[in-house]
Amino acid sequence: MNNKYSRQLLFWPEGESSQKKLSEKIVTIIGIGALGTALANHLVRAGVGEVRLVDRDFVEESNLQRQMLFDEKDAANHLPKVVAAENKLSTINSSVKIKPYIEDLNASNIEDIVEGSHLILDGTDNMSTRFLINDVSIKLEIPWIYGGVVHSRGMTTTIIPNITPCFRCLFPDVETGHAETCDSVGVLSTVVHVIASYQVTEALKLLIEDRTFIREEMIQLDVWKNDFELFPFQLSLNEDCSCCQKKDFKFLSDVNTQLVSSLCGRNAIQITPMASKEIVFNDFYKKWAKLGKVKQTPYLLRLTYEGYQLSLFKNARLLVQGTADQKIAKRLYSTLVGE
Ligand SMILES: [Zn+2]
């Protein structure tokens, strides 16, 4: 018996055959923060074939309270989260193929990233990315598992194209602006692991192709107040749903030339060019060194300029920390990176 997975093989309904199915599957995890690191940790240990890790951010000290694959060294080195996660995961189970994507997931790149995946797991912290995941899931017929945590509360449900309702059935009005976020009300690290565990359990059922006990309800729970509720998700099916019924993929068709987004609660703006572009760090290092203190890592260039902290990634994405004003960020982009 395969020693690495011996306890799991005893559990699987079809032993080695279930494990083989798992080892042939590709899972894309979107967002490698609190939920994403827990999801990746479980799946890599379980022996899935390939995990794709997608995240735009680098590790910061405030992440360490709940993002289990990172440590103080990763934060000090400003390592991109997907790189720090890959480093750790490859020491946990070297049989699993790990593909890191240091990307801001958007309409122009999501189809390429998830193509060929058997499942998408939600580790994000915002509704607009979830609507984008939902569009691509319905379009490419890839199931996805929603998970959300804030404060001591969590929610999760499994969305299977052509079988269950979709995320737009559940949230037909796209209201993304007023939700509470981890940045405004905080998050308890334990609720993250409860929700991630439910997500991975459902994921394993799908990946070993045993849907006997697939959960048809949405879970909503509060670990602090001891609430646990199951909602019949099937009842949410909207026969007029613009996404799963009418196949109008609104979020996938939203392709701009430049994507400017405010990072909620972080006093930061991010600018992502939609056309693919490659930055040569050495060239920029020379230019930027005349303007202020520059630090170069294999993944990003950091510059302190006019009191702002700027991080430039290889794909020409710029993160401006120290302002919530998009005009300032755009000006800095055109001055320092170009059009
Ligand atoms: Zn729908």
mmCIF file of C-alpha atoms and ligand atoms in Angstrom:
data_model
loop_
_atom_site.group_PDB
_atom_site.id
_atom_site.type_symbol
_atom_site.label_atom_id
_atom_site.label_comp_id
_atom_site.label_asym_id
_atom_site.label_seq_id
_atom_site.Cartn_x
_atom_site.Cartn_y
_atom_site.Cartn_z
ATOM 1 C CA MET A 1 0.000 0.000 0.000
ATOM 2 C CA ASN A 2 1.176 3.514 -0.820
ATOM 3 C CA ASN A 3 2.524 4.740 2.514
ATOM 4 C CA LYS A 4 2.114 8.466 1.896
ATOM 5 C CA TYR A 5 -1.642 8.145 1.503
ATOM 6 C CA SER A 6 -2.257 5.023 3.635
ATOM 7 C CA ARG A 7 -4.841 6.567 6.006
ATOM 8 C CA GLN A 8 -6.674 8.178 3.135
ATOM 9 C CA LEU A 9 -6.706 4.954 1.086
ATOM 10 C CA LEU A 10 -8.434 3.210 3.983
ATOM 11 C CA PHE A 11 -11.083 5.904 3.931
ATOM 12 C CA TRP A 12 -11.742 6.204 0.167
ATOM 13 C CA PRO A 13 -14.813 4.323 -1.109
ATOM 14 C CA GLU A 14 -12.689 2.729 -3.843
ATOM 15 C CA GLY A 15 -9.201 2.766 -2.292
ATOM 16 C CA GLU A 16 -6.378 2.986 -4.850
ATOM 17 C CA SER A 17 -8.805 3.681 -7.662
ATOM 18 C CA SER A 18 -10.165 6.788 -5.874
ATOM 19 C CA GLN A 19 -6.604 7.941 -5.160
ATOM 20 C CA LYS A 20 -5.674 7.484 -8.825
ATOM 21 C CA LYS A 21 -8.621 9.641 -9.893
ATOM 22 C CA LEU A 22 -7.521 12.342 -7.458
ATOM 23 C CA SER A 23 -3.956 12.205 -8.776
ATOM 24 C CA GLU A 24 -5.199 12.902 -12.311
ATOM 25 C CA LYS A 25 -7.114 16.071 -11.449
ATOM 26 C CA ILE A 26 -6.213 19.738 -11.866
ATOM 27 C CA VAL A 27 -7.548 22.300 -9.380
ATOM 28 C CA THR A 28 -7.235 26.079 -9.672
ATOM 29 C CA ILE A 29 -7.281 27.987 -6.388
ATOM 30 C CA ILE A 30 -8.079 31.660 -6.809
ATOM 31 C CA GLY A 31 -6.760 33.851 -4.011
ATOM 32 C CA ILE A 32 -3.904 32.540 -1.856
ATOM 33 C CA GLY A 33 -4.762 34.292 1.380
ATOM 34 C CA ALA A 34 -6.342 32.785 4.476
ATOM 35 C CA LEU A 35 -8.745 30.419 2.695
ATOM 36 C CA GLY A 36 -6.448 29.790 -0.260
ATOM 37 C CA THR A 37 -3.460 28.658 1.816
ATOM 38 C CA ALA A 38 -5.694 26.274 3.810
ATOM 39 C CA LEU A 39 -7.274 24.901 0.610
ATOM 40 C CA ALA A 40 -3.893 24.385 -1.061
ATOM 41 C CA ASN A 41 -2.401 22.785 2.049
ATOM 42 C CA HIS A 42 -5.168 20.136 2.228
ATOM 43 C CA LEU A 43 -5.234 19.372 -1.497
ATOM 44 C CA VAL A 44 -1.472 19.044 -1.867
ATOM 45 C CA ARG A 45 -1.255 16.731 1.145
ATOM 46 C CA ALA A 46 -4.153 14.672 -0.245
ATOM 47 C CA GLY A 47 -2.247 14.147 -3.510
ATOM 48 C CA VAL A 48 -4.208 15.978 -6.195
ATOM 49 C CA GLY A 49 -2.441 15.938 -9.594
ATOM 50 C CA GLU A 50 -1.884 19.653 -10.148
ATOM 51 C CA VAL A 51 -2.764 22.835 -8.286
ATOM 52 C CA ARG A 52 -2.709 26.242 -9.907
ATOM 53 C CA LEU A 53 -2.277 29.090 -7.444
ATOM 54 C CA VAL A 54 -3.490 32.536 -8.480
ATOM 55 C CA ASP A 55 -2.822 35.673 -6.433
ATOM 56 C CA ARG A 56 -1.632 39.206 -7.151
ATOM 57 C CA ASP A 57 -0.257 40.101 -3.732
ATOM 58 C CA PHE A 58 2.928 39.653 -1.754
ATOM 59 C CA VAL A 59 3.194 38.432 1.831
ATOM 60 C CA GLU A 60 2.806 41.041 4.579
ATOM 61 C CA GLU A 61 3.195 40.720 8.327
ATOM 62 C CA SER A 62 -0.546 41.184 8.946
ATOM 63 C CA ASN A 63 -1.189 37.986 6.908
ATOM 64 C CA LEU A 64 0.664 35.684 9.295
ATOM 65 C CA GLN A 65 -2.127 35.472 11.896
ATOM 66 C CA ARG A 66 -4.236 33.307 9.563
ATOM 67 C CA GLN A 67 -2.391 32.510 6.306
ATOM 68 C CA MET A 68 -0.807 29.239 7.294
ATOM 69 C CA LEU A 69 1.762 28.660 4.545
ATOM 70 C CA PHE A 70 3.703 31.888 5.217
ATOM 71 C CA ASP A 71 6.284 32.967 7.782
ATOM 72 C CA GLU A 72 8.163 36.096 8.886
ATOM 73 C CA LYS A 73 10.924 35.536 6.332
ATOM 74 C CA ASP A 74 8.402 35.529 3.457
ATOM 75 C CA ALA A 75 7.014 38.850 4.705
ATOM 76 C CA ALA A 76 10.479 40.404 5.136
ATOM 77 C CA ASN A 77 11.396 39.345 1.576
ATOM 78 C CA HIS A 78 8.105 40.656 0.114
ATOM 79 C CA LEU A 79 7.666 37.294 -1.598
ATOM 80 C CA PRO A 80 4.630 36.991 -3.855
ATOM 81 C CA LYS A 81 2.089 34.832 -2.029
ATOM 82 C CA VAL A 82 1.975 32.221 -4.782
ATOM 83 C CA VAL A 83 5.774 31.854 -4.732
ATOM 84 C CA ALA A 84 5.943 31.562 -0.925
ATOM 85 C CA ALA A 85 3.090 29.030 -1.069
ATOM 86 C CA GLU A 86 4.788 27.044 -3.843
ATOM 87 C CA ASN A 87 8.046 26.914 -1.846
ATOM 88 C CA LYS A 88 6.255 25.522 1.195
ATOM 89 C CA LEU A 89 3.913 23.160 -0.676
ATOM 90 C CA SER A 90 6.706 21.579 -2.714
ATOM 91 C CA THR A 91 8.397 20.504 0.534
ATOM 92 C CA ILE A 92 5.102 19.010 1.775
ATOM 93 C CA ASN A 93 4.371 16.810 -1.244
ATOM 94 C CA SER A 94 6.791 16.826 -4.166
ATOM 95 C CA SER A 95 4.538 14.518 -6.232
ATOM 96 C CA VAL A 96 2.049 17.327 -6.828
ATOM 97 C CA LYS A 97 2.627 19.714 -9.717
ATOM 98 C CA ILE A 98 2.301 23.306 -8.511
ATOM 99 C CA LYS A 99 1.827 26.188 -10.912
ATOM 100 C CA PRO A 100 2.054 29.714 -9.477
ATOM 101 C CA TYR A 101 0.424 32.672 -11.254
ATOM 102 C CA ILE A 102 1.447 36.118 -9.953
ATOM 103 C CA GLU A 103 -1.551 37.696 -11.612
ATOM 104 C CA ASP A 104 -4.412 40.024 -10.991
ATOM 105 C CA LEU A 105 -7.232 37.760 -12.136
ATOM 106 C CA ASN A 106 -9.442 39.539 -14.643
ATOM 107 C CA ALA A 107 -11.618 39.028 -17.707
ATOM 108 C CA SER A 108 -8.641 38.999 -20.053
ATOM 109 C CA ASN A 109 -6.658 36.204 -18.344
ATOM 110 C CA ILE A 110 -9.079 33.995 -16.389
ATOM 111 C CA GLU A 111 -9.981 31.647 -19.256
ATOM 112 C CA ASP A 112 -6.334 30.882 -20.024
ATOM 113 C CA ILE A 113 -5.511 30.292 -16.355
ATOM 114 C CA VAL A 114 -8.387 27.914 -15.571
ATOM 115 C CA GLU A 115 -8.429 26.086 -18.909
ATOM 116 C CA GLY A 116 -8.197 22.327 -18.371
ATOM 117 C CA SER A 117 -9.042 22.540 -14.648
ATOM 118 C CA HIS A 118 -11.499 20.039 -13.209
ATOM 119 C CA LEU A 119 -12.464 22.348 -10.357
ATOM 120 C CA ILE A 120 -12.056 25.944 -9.207
ATOM 121 C CA LEU A 121 -11.843 26.821 -5.516
ATOM 122 C CA ASP A 122 -12.706 30.267 -4.241
ATOM 123 C CA GLY A 123 -10.146 31.743 -1.867
ATOM 124 C CA THR A 124 -10.922 35.355 -2.788
ATOM 125 C CA ASP A 125 -12.209 38.133 -0.588
ATOM 126 C CA ASN A 126 -14.406 40.026 -3.015
ATOM 127 C CA MET A 127 -17.669 39.641 -4.896
ATOM 128 C CA SER A 128 -16.536 40.957 -8.281
ATOM 129 C CA THR A 129 -13.931 38.181 -8.615
ATOM 130 C CA ARG A 130 -16.578 35.624 -7.610
ATOM 131 C CA PHE A 131 -18.906 36.842 -10.369
ATOM 132 C CA LEU A 132 -16.014 36.475 -12.801
ATOM 133 C CA ILE A 133 -15.299 32.937 -11.544
ATOM 134 C CA ASN A 134 -19.009 32.137 -11.867
ATOM 135 C CA ASP A 135 -19.086 33.330 -15.494
ATOM 136 C CA VAL A 136 -16.062 31.243 -16.462
ATOM 137 C CA SER A 137 -17.396 28.231 -14.549
ATOM 138 C CA ILE A 138 -20.716 28.267 -16.404
ATOM 139 C CA LYS A 139 -19.082 29.038 -19.762
ATOM 140 C CA LEU A 140 -16.414 26.314 -19.560
ATOM 141 C CA GLU A 141 -18.583 23.944 -17.457
ATOM 142 C CA ILE A 142 -16.092 23.697 -14.592
ATOM 143 C CA PRO A 143 -17.599 23.317 -11.083
ATOM 144 C CA TRP A 144 -16.514 25.799 -8.429
ATOM 145 C CA ILE A 145 -16.829 25.960 -4.669
ATOM 146 C CA TYR A 146 -17.642 29.296 -3.131
ATOM 147 C CA GLY A 147 -16.209 30.099 0.286
ATOM 148 C CA GLY A 148 -16.382 33.355 2.187
ATOM 149 C CA VAL A 149 -15.256 34.333 5.680
ATOM 150 C CA VAL A 150 -15.494 37.553 7.630
ATOM 151 C CA HIS A 151 -15.419 38.259 11.376
ATOM 152 C CA SER A 152 -16.403 34.874 12.932
ATOM 153 C CA ARG A 153 -18.862 34.000 10.145
ATOM 154 C CA GLY A 154 -18.474 31.842 7.079
ATOM 155 C CA MET A 155 -20.466 30.600 4.090
ATOM 156 C CA THR A 156 -19.872 27.957 1.469
ATOM 157 C CA THR A 157 -21.728 26.256 -1.352
ATOM 158 C CA THR A 158 -20.865 24.073 -4.330
ATOM 159 C CA ILE A 159 -21.797 25.248 -7.812
ATOM 160 C CA ILE A 160 -21.990 22.583 -10.510
ATOM 161 C CA PRO A 161 -22.879 23.845 -14.007
ATOM 162 C CA ASN A 162 -26.130 22.387 -15.402
ATOM 163 C CA ILE A 163 -26.907 20.764 -12.034
ATOM 164 C CA THR A 164 -27.091 23.389 -9.279
ATOM 165 C CA PRO A 165 -28.083 27.059 -9.352
ATOM 166 C CA CYS A 166 -25.187 29.428 -10.004
ATOM 167 C CA PHE A 167 -23.790 32.339 -7.991
ATOM 168 C CA ARG A 168 -25.794 34.869 -10.034
ATOM 169 C CA CYS A 169 -29.002 32.953 -9.211
ATOM 170 C CA LEU A 170 -28.144 33.591 -5.591
ATOM 171 C CA PHE A 171 -27.054 37.210 -6.029
ATOM 172 C CA PRO A 172 -28.888 38.541 -9.112
ATOM 173 C CA ASP A 173 -28.289 42.192 -8.216
ATOM 174 C CA VAL A 174 -24.657 42.941 -8.509
ATOM 175 C CA GLU A 175 -24.081 44.929 -5.349
ATOM 176 C CA THR A 176 -20.435 44.703 -4.535
ATOM 177 C CA GLY A 177 -19.739 47.968 -2.761
ATOM 178 C CA HIS A 178 -21.160 47.749 0.732
ATOM 179 C CA ALA A 179 -20.271 44.341 2.080
ATOM 180 C CA GLU A 180 -18.274 44.002 5.258
ATOM 181 C CA THR A 181 -14.748 42.814 4.587
ATOM 182 C CA CYS A 182 -11.892 41.344 6.596
ATOM 183 C CA ASP A 183 -10.229 44.740 6.269
ATOM 184 C CA SER A 184 -13.127 46.540 7.952
ATOM 185 C CA VAL A 185 -14.335 44.086 10.625
ATOM 186 C CA GLY A 186 -11.452 41.612 10.880
ATOM 187 C CA VAL A 187 -11.504 37.839 10.762
ATOM 188 C CA LEU A 188 -10.939 35.067 13.260
ATOM 189 C CA SER A 189 -8.413 32.540 11.957
ATOM 190 C CA THR A 190 -10.441 29.518 13.096
ATOM 191 C CA VAL A 191 -13.501 30.231 10.939
ATOM 192 C CA VAL A 192 -11.209 30.211 7.911
ATOM 193 C CA HIS A 193 -10.245 26.610 8.557
ATOM 194 C CA VAL A 194 -13.806 25.477 9.207
ATOM 195 C CA ILE A 195 -14.956 26.860 5.841
ATOM 196 C CA ALA A 196 -11.829 25.665 4.004
ATOM 197 C CA SER A 197 -12.392 22.174 5.432
ATOM 198 C CA TYR A 198 -15.956 22.090 4.099
ATOM 199 C CA GLN A 199 -14.752 23.352 0.716
ATOM 200 C CA VAL A 200 -12.017 20.718 0.463
ATOM 201 C CA THR A 201 -14.317 17.909 1.615
ATOM 202 C CA GLU A 202 -16.751 18.720 -1.205
ATOM 203 C CA ALA A 203 -13.806 19.129 -3.577
ATOM 204 C CA LEU A 204 -12.538 15.632 -2.750
ATOM 205 C CA LYS A 205 -15.980 14.117 -3.448
ATOM 206 C CA LEU A 206 -15.989 15.736 -6.890
ATOM 207 C CA LEU A 207 -12.351 14.895 -7.642
ATOM 208 C CA ILE A 208 -12.637 11.187 -6.807
ATOM 209 C CA GLU A 209 -15.916 11.196 -8.782
ATOM 210 C CA ASP A 210 -18.136 10.024 -5.952
ATOM 211 C CA ARG A 211 -21.159 12.272 -5.672
ATOM 212 C CA THR A 212 -23.134 10.038 -3.272
ATOM 213 C CA PHE A 213 -22.900 12.512 -0.417
ATOM 214 C CA ILE A 214 -22.362 15.752 -2.304
ATOM 215 C CA ARG A 215 -23.941 18.512 -0.226
ATOM 216 C CA GLU A 216 -26.900 20.236 -1.846
ATOM 217 C CA GLU A 217 -27.239 22.928 0.792
ATOM 218 C CA MET A 218 -25.405 26.133 1.433
ATOM 219 C CA ILE A 219 -23.733 26.285 4.841
ATOM 220 C CA GLN A 220 -23.773 29.449 6.888
ATOM 221 C CA LEU A 221 -22.119 29.381 10.295
ATOM 222 C CA ASP A 222 -20.718 31.493 13.082
ATOM 223 C CA VAL A 223 -18.005 29.763 15.097
ATOM 224 C CA TRP A 224 -18.097 32.369 17.877
ATOM 225 C CA LYS A 225 -21.868 32.397 18.412
ATOM 226 C CA ASN A 226 -22.260 28.662 17.701
ATOM 227 C CA ASP A 227 -24.741 29.130 14.837
ATOM 228 C CA PHE A 228 -24.942 26.572 12.057
ATOM 229 C CA GLU A 229 -27.539 26.666 9.301
ATOM 230 C CA LEU A 230 -28.108 24.738 6.086
ATOM 231 C CA PHE A 231 -30.049 26.437 3.292
ATOM 232 C CA PRO A 232 -31.515 24.396 0.435
ATOM 233 C CA PHE A 233 -29.398 25.847 -2.374
ATOM 234 C CA GLN A 234 -31.460 24.167 -5.119
ATOM 235 C CA LEU A 235 -34.374 26.511 -4.305
ATOM 236 C CA SER A 236 -32.267 29.491 -5.397
ATOM 237 C CA LEU A 237 -32.406 28.480 -9.070
ATOM 238 C CA ASN A 238 -33.526 31.507 -11.062
ATOM 239 C CA GLU A 239 -35.078 30.533 -14.391
ATOM 240 C CA ASP A 240 -34.314 33.997 -15.736
ATOM 241 C CA CYS A 241 -30.699 33.970 -14.536
ATOM 242 C CA SER A 242 -28.624 36.008 -16.967
ATOM 243 C CA CYS A 243 -25.599 33.778 -16.384
ATOM 244 C CA CYS A 244 -26.564 30.087 -16.127
ATOM 245 C CA GLN A 245 -29.827 30.340 -18.110
ATOM 246 C CA LYS A 246 -29.231 33.082 -20.686
ATOM 247 C CA LYS A 247 -25.448 32.594 -20.908
ATOM 248 C CA ASP A 248 -24.794 36.311 -20.831
ATOM 249 C CA PHE A 249 -21.271 36.409 -19.405
ATOM 250 C CA LYS A 250 -21.245 40.033 -18.385
ATOM 251 C CA PHE A 251 -18.129 39.855 -16.201
ATOM 252 C CA LEU A 252 -16.073 37.936 -18.761
ATOM 253 C CA SER A 253 -16.794 40.476 -21.478
ATOM 254 C CA ASP A 254 -15.675 43.430 -19.374
ATOM 255 C CA VAL A 255 -12.261 43.960 -20.951
ATOM 256 C CA ASN A 256 -10.755 47.437 -20.574
ATOM 257 C CA THR A 257 -7.355 48.666 -21.643
ATOM 258 C CA GLN A 258 -6.346 49.333 -18.058
ATOM 259 C CA LEU A 259 -7.904 48.050 -14.897
ATOM 260 C CA VAL A 260 -7.779 50.396 -11.916
ATOM 261 C CA SER A 261 -8.957 49.017 -8.604
ATOM 262 C CA SER A 262 -9.024 50.277 -5.041
ATOM 263 C CA LEU A 263 -7.877 47.700 -2.534
ATOM 264 C CA CYS A 264 -10.544 47.907 0.091
ATOM 265 C CA GLY A 265 -9.403 49.082 3.528
ATOM 266 C CA ARG A 266 -5.745 49.133 2.512
ATOM 267 C CA ASN A 267 -5.313 52.703 1.282
ATOM 268 C CA ALA A 268 -3.903 51.331 -1.954
ATOM 269 C CA ILE A 269 -4.675 51.421 -5.670
ATOM 270 C CA GLN A 270 -3.686 48.829 -8.205
ATOM 271 C CA ILE A 271 -3.271 49.439 -11.937
ATOM 272 C CA THR A 272 -3.151 46.488 -14.320
ATOM 273 C CA PRO A 273 -2.616 46.904 -18.067
ATOM 274 C CA MET A 274 -4.858 44.512 -19.992
ATOM 275 C CA ALA A 275 -2.523 44.059 -22.956
ATOM 276 C CA SER A 276 0.286 41.695 -22.059
ATOM 277 C CA LYS A 277 3.522 43.494 -21.370
ATOM 278 C CA GLU A 278 6.836 42.358 -19.931
ATOM 279 C CA ILE A 279 8.891 44.605 -17.666
ATOM 280 C CA VAL A 280 12.682 44.302 -17.695
ATOM 281 C CA PHE A 281 13.519 45.012 -14.065
ATOM 282 C CA ASN A 282 17.134 46.033 -14.718
ATOM 283 C CA ASP A 283 16.056 48.848 -17.065
ATOM 284 C CA PHE A 284 13.530 50.157 -14.570
ATOM 285 C CA TYR A 285 15.956 49.759 -11.697
ATOM 286 C CA LYS A 286 18.375 52.167 -13.406
ATOM 287 C CA LYS A 287 15.628 54.733 -14.082
ATOM 288 C CA TRP A 288 14.041 54.472 -10.667
ATOM 289 C CA ALA A 289 17.312 54.562 -8.732
ATOM 290 C CA LYS A 290 17.586 58.236 -9.737
ATOM 291 C CA LEU A 291 14.194 58.956 -8.152
ATOM 292 C CA GLY A 292 14.446 57.289 -4.778
ATOM 293 C CA LYS A 293 15.295 54.176 -2.855
ATOM 294 C CA VAL A 294 14.681 51.080 -5.003
ATOM 295 C CA LYS A 295 14.643 47.461 -3.952
ATOM 296 C CA GLN A 296 14.683 44.654 -6.494
ATOM 297 C CA THR A 297 13.588 41.060 -5.885
ATOM 298 C CA PRO A 298 13.154 38.370 -8.569
ATOM 299 C CA TYR A 299 9.429 39.178 -8.591
ATOM 300 C CA LEU A 300 9.027 42.894 -8.068
ATOM 301 C CA LEU A 301 10.634 46.313 -7.874
ATOM 302 C CA ARG A 302 9.811 48.552 -4.920
ATOM 303 C CA LEU A 303 10.252 52.308 -4.900
ATOM 304 C CA THR A 304 9.405 54.934 -2.304
ATOM 305 C CA TYR A 305 8.446 58.042 -4.271
ATOM 306 C CA GLU A 306 6.630 61.223 -3.189
ATOM 307 C CA GLY A 307 5.748 59.418 0.037
ATOM 308 C CA TYR A 308 4.044 56.505 -1.771
ATOM 309 C CA GLN A 309 5.202 52.905 -1.710
ATOM 310 C CA LEU A 310 5.208 51.536 -5.266
ATOM 311 C CA SER A 311 5.526 47.884 -6.256
ATOM 312 C CA LEU A 312 5.967 47.035 -9.932
ATOM 313 C CA PHE A 313 5.448 43.444 -11.080
ATOM 314 C CA LYS A 314 6.887 41.752 -14.216
ATOM 315 C CA ASN A 315 3.591 42.012 -16.110
ATOM 316 C CA ALA A 316 3.595 45.839 -15.667
ATOM 317 C CA ARG A 317 1.065 45.790 -12.847
ATOM 318 C CA LEU A 318 1.676 48.588 -10.336
ATOM 319 C CA LEU A 319 0.523 48.654 -6.730
ATOM 320 C CA VAL A 320 0.476 52.130 -5.187
ATOM 321 C CA GLN A 321 0.284 52.098 -1.391
ATOM 322 C CA GLY A 322 -0.408 55.253 0.580
ATOM 323 C CA THR A 323 -3.339 56.647 -1.401
ATOM 324 C CA ALA A 324 -6.969 55.836 -2.151
ATOM 325 C CA ASP A 325 -7.051 58.393 -4.976
ATOM 326 C CA GLN A 326 -7.165 56.748 -8.404
ATOM 327 C CA LYS A 327 -6.034 59.948 -10.157
ATOM 328 C CA ILE A 328 -2.791 60.015 -8.186
ATOM 329 C CA ALA A 329 -2.167 56.344 -8.954
ATOM 330 C CA LYS A 330 -2.811 56.874 -12.680
ATOM 331 C CA ARG A 331 -0.452 59.849 -12.759
ATOM 332 C CA LEU A 332 2.272 57.819 -11.037
ATOM 333 C CA TYR A 333 1.708 54.982 -13.499
ATOM 334 C CA SER A 334 2.114 57.131 -16.572
ATOM 335 C CA THR A 335 5.130 58.951 -15.094
ATOM 336 C CA LEU A 336 6.963 55.911 -13.794
ATOM 337 C CA VAL A 337 5.845 52.969 -15.941
ATOM 338 C CA GLY A 338 4.549 54.572 -19.130
ATOM 339 C CA GLU A 339 1.316 54.103 -21.071
HETATM 340 ZN ZN ZN B 1 -27.763 31.172 -12.426
#
